[in-house]
């Protein structure tokens, strides 16, 4: 069911929301409530990726009645989005499981504030249809395209490990998705580690073959992140609380309205409808609790990057998790 509330109702709820929803170290950092008039002056700057939050919220009707303004910016992948968030150029944005780890290693001024889990089979290591490579082990000495610090990078690291290889045994070509797709179709790379909708696009348009997917190699987590400056600002903190709830509601809507979601996604991004539909049909991206098991799973991935010496030192992922919105998000997941 679409979640629609009038501006006055939502603003009143946000005004009444105090500091009680945070625990531990987060508690001291949570600003107090804001008035509806002050919230109306807020412009929330949101970073987005191809077929991301904007199209999802639009399709689900979750941009109706926001008691603040939204300014959108588009990024090619998670790492540059988080760089912008850390610098204060944007306030929030959704990324995969690996960008927050690299951001944490760089001491970025960001936090993860909510989480979802998707179908890891859509995180794939692809080869061209005419490739003679029979399995992952055969990639030794080969060139693999991947966007550095993305969820695909994490999935690739674990996939190689599971097959007796490390990133030192292959040649990594760090490419953003559009660059990698061109390299893949022109056979200048031997394989490509990527996520949907690019996985679906490569399968449908370039007839790519899946050499391995994320099963056993990825936790499928995606995070809504926020800059610490935005979280410390009373007005933006209130807007972030509302925005995070809307994302949860939209994710639940999309899971039960797949045809509508695919059509909206294709219209927003210019993707072919069949690519969007394949992506939607093959995967689910549902909100879950930002609990200790999520943090532990991310810590394991961070430690794997540290062991490979891809990161300069140990990352304490728990220090970058902020659960101040947990009560509202729990309620949104329960109520649909």
CSV table of C-alpha atoms in Angstrom, one decimal:
chain,number,residue,atom,x,y,z
A,1,UNK,CA,0.0,0.0,0.0
A,2,UNK,CA,1.3,3.4,-0.9
A,3,UNK,CA,2.3,5.5,2.1
A,4,UNK,CA,0.8,9.0,1.7
A,5,UNK,CA,0.6,11.6,4.4
A,6,UNK,CA,-0.1,15.3,4.2
A,7,UNK,CA,2.7,17.7,4.8
A,8,UNK,CA,1.3,18.8,8.1
A,9,UNK,CA,0.9,15.3,9.5
A,10,UNK,CA,4.4,14.2,8.6
A,11,UNK,CA,6.0,17.5,9.8
A,12,UNK,CA,4.2,17.1,13.1
A,13,UNK,CA,5.5,13.6,13.5
A,14,UNK,CA,9.0,14.7,12.8
A,15,UNK,CA,8.6,17.7,15.2
A,16,UNK,CA,7.6,15.3,18.0
A,17,UNK,CA,10.5,12.9,17.3
A,18,UNK,CA,13.1,13.5,19.9
A,19,UNK,CA,16.4,11.9,20.8
A,20,UNK,CA,15.0,8.7,22.2
A,21,UNK,CA,15.5,6.6,19.1
A,22,UNK,CA,19.3,6.5,19.3
A,23,UNK,CA,21.3,4.3,21.7
A,24,UNK,CA,24.8,4.3,23.0
A,25,UNK,CA,27.3,6.6,21.3
A,26,UNK,CA,24.7,7.7,18.8
A,27,UNK,CA,22.5,9.3,21.5
A,28,UNK,CA,24.7,12.3,22.1
A,29,UNK,CA,24.9,13.1,18.4
A,30,UNK,CA,21.2,13.2,17.7
A,31,UNK,CA,19.8,16.8,17.4
A,32,UNK,CA,16.6,17.8,19.0
A,33,UNK,CA,13.2,18.2,17.3
A,34,UNK,CA,12.5,20.9,14.7
A,35,UNK,CA,9.3,22.8,13.9
A,36,UNK,CA,7.3,22.3,10.8
A,37,UNK,CA,8.3,25.7,9.6
A,38,UNK,CA,12.0,25.0,10.0
A,39,UNK,CA,11.6,21.6,8.3
A,40,UNK,CA,10.0,23.3,5.3
A,41,UNK,CA,13.2,25.3,4.8
A,42,UNK,CA,15.4,22.2,4.5
A,43,UNK,CA,16.8,21.1,1.2
A,44,UNK,CA,17.9,17.5,1.4
A,45,UNK,CA,20.7,16.8,-1.1
A,46,UNK,CA,20.4,13.1,-2.3
A,47,UNK,CA,22.9,11.2,-4.3
A,48,UNK,CA,21.6,8.6,-6.7
A,49,UNK,CA,22.8,5.9,-9.1
A,50,UNK,CA,21.3,4.5,-12.3
A,51,UNK,CA,17.8,3.2,-11.6
A,52,UNK,CA,18.2,4.1,-7.9
A,53,UNK,CA,16.4,5.8,-5.2
A,54,UNK,CA,14.7,8.6,-7.2
A,55,UNK,CA,12.9,6.3,-9.7
A,56,UNK,CA,12.0,3.9,-6.9
A,57,UNK,CA,10.4,6.6,-4.7
A,58,UNK,CA,8.7,8.1,-7.7
A,59,UNK,CA,7.1,4.8,-8.7
A,60,UNK,CA,6.0,4.1,-5.2
A,61,UNK,CA,4.4,7.5,-4.7
A,62,UNK,CA,6.8,8.2,-1.9
A,63,UNK,CA,7.9,11.6,-3.1
A,64,UNK,CA,4.4,12.9,-2.5
A,65,UNK,CA,4.0,15.3,0.4
A,66,UNK,CA,7.6,15.5,1.5
A,67,UNK,CA,7.8,18.4,4.1
A,68,UNK,CA,11.2,19.5,2.8
A,69,UNK,CA,12.8,20.0,-0.6
A,70,UNK,CA,15.0,17.4,-2.4
A,71,UNK,CA,17.9,18.1,-4.7
A,72,UNK,CA,19.1,15.1,-6.7
A,73,UNK,CA,22.6,14.4,-8.0
A,74,UNK,CA,23.6,11.3,-10.1
A,75,UNK,CA,26.8,9.3,-9.6
A,76,UNK,CA,28.3,6.4,-11.6
A,77,UNK,CA,28.8,4.2,-8.5
A,78,UNK,CA,29.0,4.2,-4.7
A,79,UNK,CA,32.6,5.4,-4.1
A,80,UNK,CA,32.2,8.9,-5.7
A,81,UNK,CA,28.8,9.2,-4.1
A,82,UNK,CA,30.3,8.7,-0.6
A,83,UNK,CA,33.2,11.1,-1.4
A,84,UNK,CA,30.6,13.7,-2.1
A,85,UNK,CA,28.7,12.9,1.1
A,86,UNK,CA,31.9,13.1,3.2
A,87,UNK,CA,32.7,16.5,1.7
A,88,UNK,CA,29.2,17.8,2.4
A,89,UNK,CA,28.2,18.1,-1.3
A,90,UNK,CA,25.3,15.7,-0.7
A,91,UNK,CA,23.5,14.6,2.5
A,92,UNK,CA,22.5,11.0,1.7
A,93,UNK,CA,22.5,8.3,-0.9
A,94,UNK,CA,22.3,4.5,-1.3
A,95,UNK,CA,25.3,2.3,-2.0
A,96,UNK,CA,26.3,-1.3,-2.0
A,97,UNK,CA,28.1,-3.3,0.7
A,98,UNK,CA,31.7,-2.3,-0.2
A,99,UNK,CA,31.8,1.5,-0.7
A,100,UNK,CA,31.2,2.2,3.1
A,101,UNK,CA,34.1,0.0,3.9
A,102,UNK,CA,36.5,2.0,1.7
A,103,UNK,CA,35.0,5.2,3.0
A,104,UNK,CA,35.6,4.1,6.5
A,105,UNK,CA,39.2,3.2,5.7
A,106,UNK,CA,39.6,6.7,4.4
A,107,UNK,CA,38.1,8.2,7.6
A,108,UNK,CA,35.2,9.6,5.6
A,109,UNK,CA,32.6,11.7,7.4
A,110,UNK,CA,29.7,9.3,6.7
A,111,UNK,CA,27.5,6.9,8.6
A,112,UNK,CA,25.3,4.0,7.4
A,113,UNK,CA,21.7,4.6,8.7
A,114,UNK,CA,19.6,1.8,7.2
A,115,UNK,CA,20.2,-1.4,5.2
A,116,UNK,CA,18.5,-3.8,2.8
A,117,UNK,CA,19.4,-7.2,1.3
A,118,UNK,CA,19.2,-8.1,-2.4
A,119,UNK,CA,19.4,-11.3,-4.4
A,120,UNK,CA,23.2,-12.0,-4.7
A,121,UNK,CA,22.7,-14.0,-7.9
A,122,UNK,CA,22.5,-10.7,-9.7
A,123,UNK,CA,26.0,-9.8,-8.6
A,124,UNK,CA,27.9,-11.6,-11.3
A,125,UNK,CA,31.3,-12.3,-12.8
A,126,UNK,CA,30.6,-12.2,-16.6
A,127,UNK,CA,32.6,-13.4,-19.6
A,128,UNK,CA,31.7,-12.8,-23.3
A,129,UNK,CA,29.7,-15.5,-25.0
A,130,UNK,CA,32.7,-16.7,-27.1
A,131,UNK,CA,35.0,-16.9,-24.1
A,132,UNK,CA,36.8,-20.3,-23.6
A,133,UNK,CA,37.3,-19.7,-19.9
A,134,UNK,CA,35.6,-22.7,-18.2
A,135,UNK,CA,35.6,-21.5,-14.6
A,136,UNK,CA,37.0,-18.9,-12.1
A,137,UNK,CA,40.3,-20.7,-11.6
A,138,UNK,CA,41.0,-20.2,-15.3
A,139,UNK,CA,41.1,-16.4,-14.7
A,140,UNK,CA,44.6,-16.6,-13.4
A,141,UNK,CA,46.7,-14.0,-15.3
A,142,UNK,CA,43.5,-12.6,-17.0
A,143,UNK,CA,42.2,-9.0,-17.0
A,144,UNK,CA,39.0,-8.4,-15.0
A,145,UNK,CA,37.1,-5.1,-15.2
A,146,UNK,CA,35.6,-3.8,-12.0
A,147,UNK,CA,34.8,-0.5,-10.4
A,148,UNK,CA,37.1,-0.1,-7.4
A,149,UNK,CA,35.6,0.0,-4.0
A,150,UNK,CA,32.1,-1.1,-5.2
A,151,UNK,CA,30.1,-4.1,-4.2
A,152,UNK,CA,31.4,-5.9,-7.4
A,153,UNK,CA,34.9,-5.4,-6.0
A,154,UNK,CA,33.9,-7.2,-2.8
A,155,UNK,CA,32.2,-10.0,-4.6
A,156,UNK,CA,35.2,-10.5,-6.9
A,157,UNK,CA,37.6,-10.6,-4.0
A,158,UNK,CA,35.6,-13.3,-2.3
A,159,UNK,CA,34.9,-15.2,-5.5
A,160,UNK,CA,38.7,-15.4,-6.3
A,161,UNK,CA,39.4,-16.5,-2.7
A,162,UNK,CA,36.8,-19.3,-3.0
A,163,UNK,CA,38.6,-20.6,-6.1
A,164,UNK,CA,42.2,-20.5,-4.7
A,165,UNK,CA,43.1,-17.1,-6.2
A,166,UNK,CA,43.7,-13.6,-4.9
A,167,UNK,CA,43.6,-10.2,-6.6
A,168,UNK,CA,47.3,-10.5,-7.1
A,169,UNK,CA,46.8,-13.5,-9.4
A,170,UNK,CA,44.7,-11.5,-11.9
A,171,UNK,CA,45.0,-8.1,-13.6
A,172,UNK,CA,42.3,-5.7,-12.3
A,173,UNK,CA,41.2,-3.0,-14.6
A,174,UNK,CA,39.4,-0.4,-12.5
A,175,UNK,CA,36.5,0.9,-14.7
A,176,UNK,CA,33.2,2.5,-14.0
A,177,UNK,CA,30.2,0.5,-15.4
A,178,UNK,CA,29.7,2.4,-18.7
A,179,UNK,CA,33.5,2.1,-19.4
A,180,UNK,CA,33.6,-1.5,-18.4
A,181,UNK,CA,30.6,-2.4,-20.6
A,182,UNK,CA,32.4,-0.9,-23.7
A,183,UNK,CA,35.6,-2.8,-22.8
A,184,UNK,CA,33.6,-6.0,-22.3
A,185,UNK,CA,31.9,-5.9,-25.6
A,186,UNK,CA,35.1,-4.9,-27.4
A,187,UNK,CA,37.0,-7.8,-25.7
A,188,UNK,CA,39.7,-5.6,-24.1
A,189,UNK,CA,39.0,-7.3,-20.8
A,190,UNK,CA,38.5,-11.0,-20.2
A,191,UNK,CA,35.8,-10.8,-17.6
A,192,UNK,CA,33.6,-8.2,-15.8
A,193,UNK,CA,32.5,-8.1,-12.2
A,194,UNK,CA,29.2,-6.1,-12.1
A,195,UNK,CA,25.8,-5.8,-10.6
A,196,UNK,CA,22.2,-5.3,-11.9
A,197,UNK,CA,20.9,-3.7,-14.0
A,198,UNK,CA,24.2,-4.0,-15.9
A,199,UNK,CA,24.2,-7.7,-15.4
A,200,UNK,CA,20.8,-8.0,-17.1
A,201,UNK,CA,21.9,-5.6,-19.8
A,202,UNK,CA,25.0,-7.6,-20.6
A,203,UNK,CA,23.1,-10.8,-20.7
A,204,UNK,CA,20.3,-9.5,-23.0
A,205,UNK,CA,22.3,-7.3,-25.3
A,206,UNK,CA,25.8,-8.8,-25.3
A,207,UNK,CA,24.8,-12.4,-24.5
A,208,UNK,CA,27.2,-12.5,-21.6
A,209,UNK,CA,27.8,-15.7,-19.8
A,210,UNK,CA,27.8,-15.9,-16.0
A,211,UNK,CA,31.1,-17.5,-14.8
A,212,UNK,CA,30.1,-17.0,-11.1
A,213,UNK,CA,27.6,-15.2,-9.1
A,214,UNK,CA,27.5,-13.8,-5.6
A,215,UNK,CA,26.2,-16.9,-3.8
A,216,UNK,CA,28.8,-17.6,-1.1
A,217,UNK,CA,30.7,-14.5,-2.1
A,218,UNK,CA,28.5,-11.6,-1.3
A,219,UNK,CA,26.2,-10.7,1.6
A,220,UNK,CA,23.9,-8.8,-0.7
A,221,UNK,CA,23.7,-5.8,1.6
A,222,UNK,CA,23.0,-2.2,0.4
A,223,UNK,CA,23.1,0.8,2.7
A,224,UNK,CA,21.4,4.2,2.9
A,225,UNK,CA,24.2,6.5,4.1
A,226,UNK,CA,24.3,10.0,5.4
A,227,UNK,CA,27.0,12.6,5.9
A,228,UNK,CA,27.9,13.3,9.6
A,229,UNK,CA,27.3,17.0,9.0
A,230,UNK,CA,23.8,16.3,7.8
A,231,UNK,CA,23.1,14.1,10.8
A,232,UNK,CA,24.3,16.8,13.2
A,233,UNK,CA,22.0,19.4,11.6
A,234,UNK,CA,18.6,19.4,13.3
A,235,UNK,CA,16.6,20.1,10.1
A,236,UNK,CA,18.5,17.7,7.9
A,237,UNK,CA,18.4,15.0,10.6
A,238,UNK,CA,14.6,15.3,10.7
A,239,UNK,CA,14.5,15.1,6.9
A,240,UNK,CA,16.8,12.1,6.9
A,241,UNK,CA,14.5,10.3,9.3
A,242,UNK,CA,11.5,10.8,7.1
A,243,UNK,CA,13.5,10.0,3.9
A,244,UNK,CA,14.8,6.7,5.3
A,245,UNK,CA,11.3,5.6,6.2
A,246,UNK,CA,10.1,6.5,2.7
A,247,UNK,CA,12.8,4.3,1.1
A,248,UNK,CA,11.8,1.4,3.3
A,249,UNK,CA,8.2,1.8,2.2
A,250,UNK,CA,9.2,2.1,-1.4
A,251,UNK,CA,11.3,-1.1,-1.3
A,252,UNK,CA,8.4,-3.0,0.1
A,253,UNK,CA,6.0,-1.6,-2.5
A,254,UNK,CA,8.4,-2.6,-5.3
A,255,UNK,CA,8.5,-6.2,-4.2
A,256,UNK,CA,4.7,-6.5,-4.8
A,257,UNK,CA,4.4,-4.2,-7.8
A,258,UNK,CA,7.2,-5.5,-10.0
A,259,UNK,CA,5.7,-4.7,-13.4
A,260,UNK,CA,5.0,-1.1,-12.4
A,261,UNK,CA,8.5,-0.8,-10.8
A,262,UNK,CA,10.2,-2.1,-14.0
A,263,UNK,CA,8.2,0.3,-16.2
A,264,UNK,CA,9.1,3.3,-14.0
A,265,UNK,CA,12.7,2.3,-13.8
A,266,UNK,CA,13.0,2.0,-17.6
A,267,UNK,CA,11.3,5.4,-18.1
A,268,UNK,CA,13.6,7.1,-15.5
A,269,UNK,CA,16.9,5.6,-16.8
A,270,UNK,CA,16.4,5.0,-20.5
A,271,UNK,CA,17.0,1.3,-20.0
A,272,UNK,CA,15.2,-1.1,-22.3
A,273,UNK,CA,12.0,-2.3,-20.6
A,274,UNK,CA,13.2,-6.0,-21.0
A,275,UNK,CA,16.4,-5.1,-19.1
A,276,UNK,CA,14.5,-3.4,-16.3
A,277,UNK,CA,12.0,-6.3,-16.1
A,278,UNK,CA,14.7,-8.9,-16.0
A,279,UNK,CA,16.4,-7.1,-13.2
A,280,UNK,CA,13.2,-6.7,-11.2
A,281,UNK,CA,12.0,-10.2,-11.8
A,282,UNK,CA,15.4,-11.7,-10.8
A,283,UNK,CA,16.1,-9.8,-7.7
A,284,UNK,CA,14.5,-8.6,-4.5
A,285,UNK,CA,15.9,-5.7,-2.4
A,286,UNK,CA,14.1,-5.7,0.9
A,287,UNK,CA,14.8,-3.7,4.1
A,288,UNK,CA,16.2,-5.5,7.1
A,289,UNK,CA,17.4,-4.3,10.6
A,290,UNK,CA,20.8,-2.7,10.9
A,291,UNK,CA,21.7,-5.2,13.6
A,292,UNK,CA,24.9,-6.8,15.0
A,293,UNK,CA,24.8,-9.5,12.3
A,294,UNK,CA,24.9,-7.0,9.5
A,295,UNK,CA,27.8,-5.2,11.1
A,296,UNK,CA,29.7,-8.5,11.7
A,297,UNK,CA,29.2,-9.5,8.0
A,298,UNK,CA,30.5,-6.1,6.9
A,299,UNK,CA,33.5,-6.5,9.2
A,300,UNK,CA,34.4,-9.8,7.7
A,301,UNK,CA,34.4,-8.2,4.2
A,302,UNK,CA,36.5,-5.3,5.5
A,303,UNK,CA,39.0,-7.7,7.1
A,304,UNK,CA,39.3,-9.6,3.7
A,305,UNK,CA,40.3,-6.3,2.0
A,306,UNK,CA,42.8,-5.6,4.8
A,307,UNK,CA,44.3,-9.0,4.5
A,308,UNK,CA,44.8,-8.5,0.7
A,309,UNK,CA,46.4,-5.1,1.6
A,310,UNK,CA,43.9,-3.4,-0.6
A,311,UNK,CA,43.1,-1.2,2.5
A,312,UNK,CA,45.9,0.3,4.5
A,313,UNK,CA,44.7,-0.9,7.9
A,314,UNK,CA,41.9,-2.5,9.9
A,315,UNK,CA,38.4,-0.9,9.6
A,316,UNK,CA,36.1,-0.8,12.6
A,317,UNK,CA,32.8,-0.9,10.7
A,318,UNK,CA,30.7,-0.6,13.8
A,319,UNK,CA,32.0,2.9,14.3
A,320,UNK,CA,30.3,3.9,11.0
A,321,UNK,CA,26.8,2.4,11.8
A,322,UNK,CA,24.3,4.9,13.2
A,323,UNK,CA,21.0,3.3,14.5
A,324,UNK,CA,19.2,6.4,15.6
A,325,UNK,CA,16.3,5.8,13.2
A,326,UNK,CA,15.9,2.2,14.1
A,327,UNK,CA,12.4,2.5,15.9
A,328,UNK,CA,10.9,4.3,12.9
A,329,UNK,CA,12.5,1.9,10.4
A,330,UNK,CA,11.4,-1.1,12.4
A,331,UNK,CA,7.8,0.2,12.3
A,332,UNK,CA,7.9,0.9,8.6
A,333,UNK,CA,9.2,-2.7,7.8
A,334,UNK,CA,6.4,-4.1,10.0
A,335,UNK,CA,3.5,-2.1,8.7
A,336,UNK,CA,4.2,-2.2,5.0
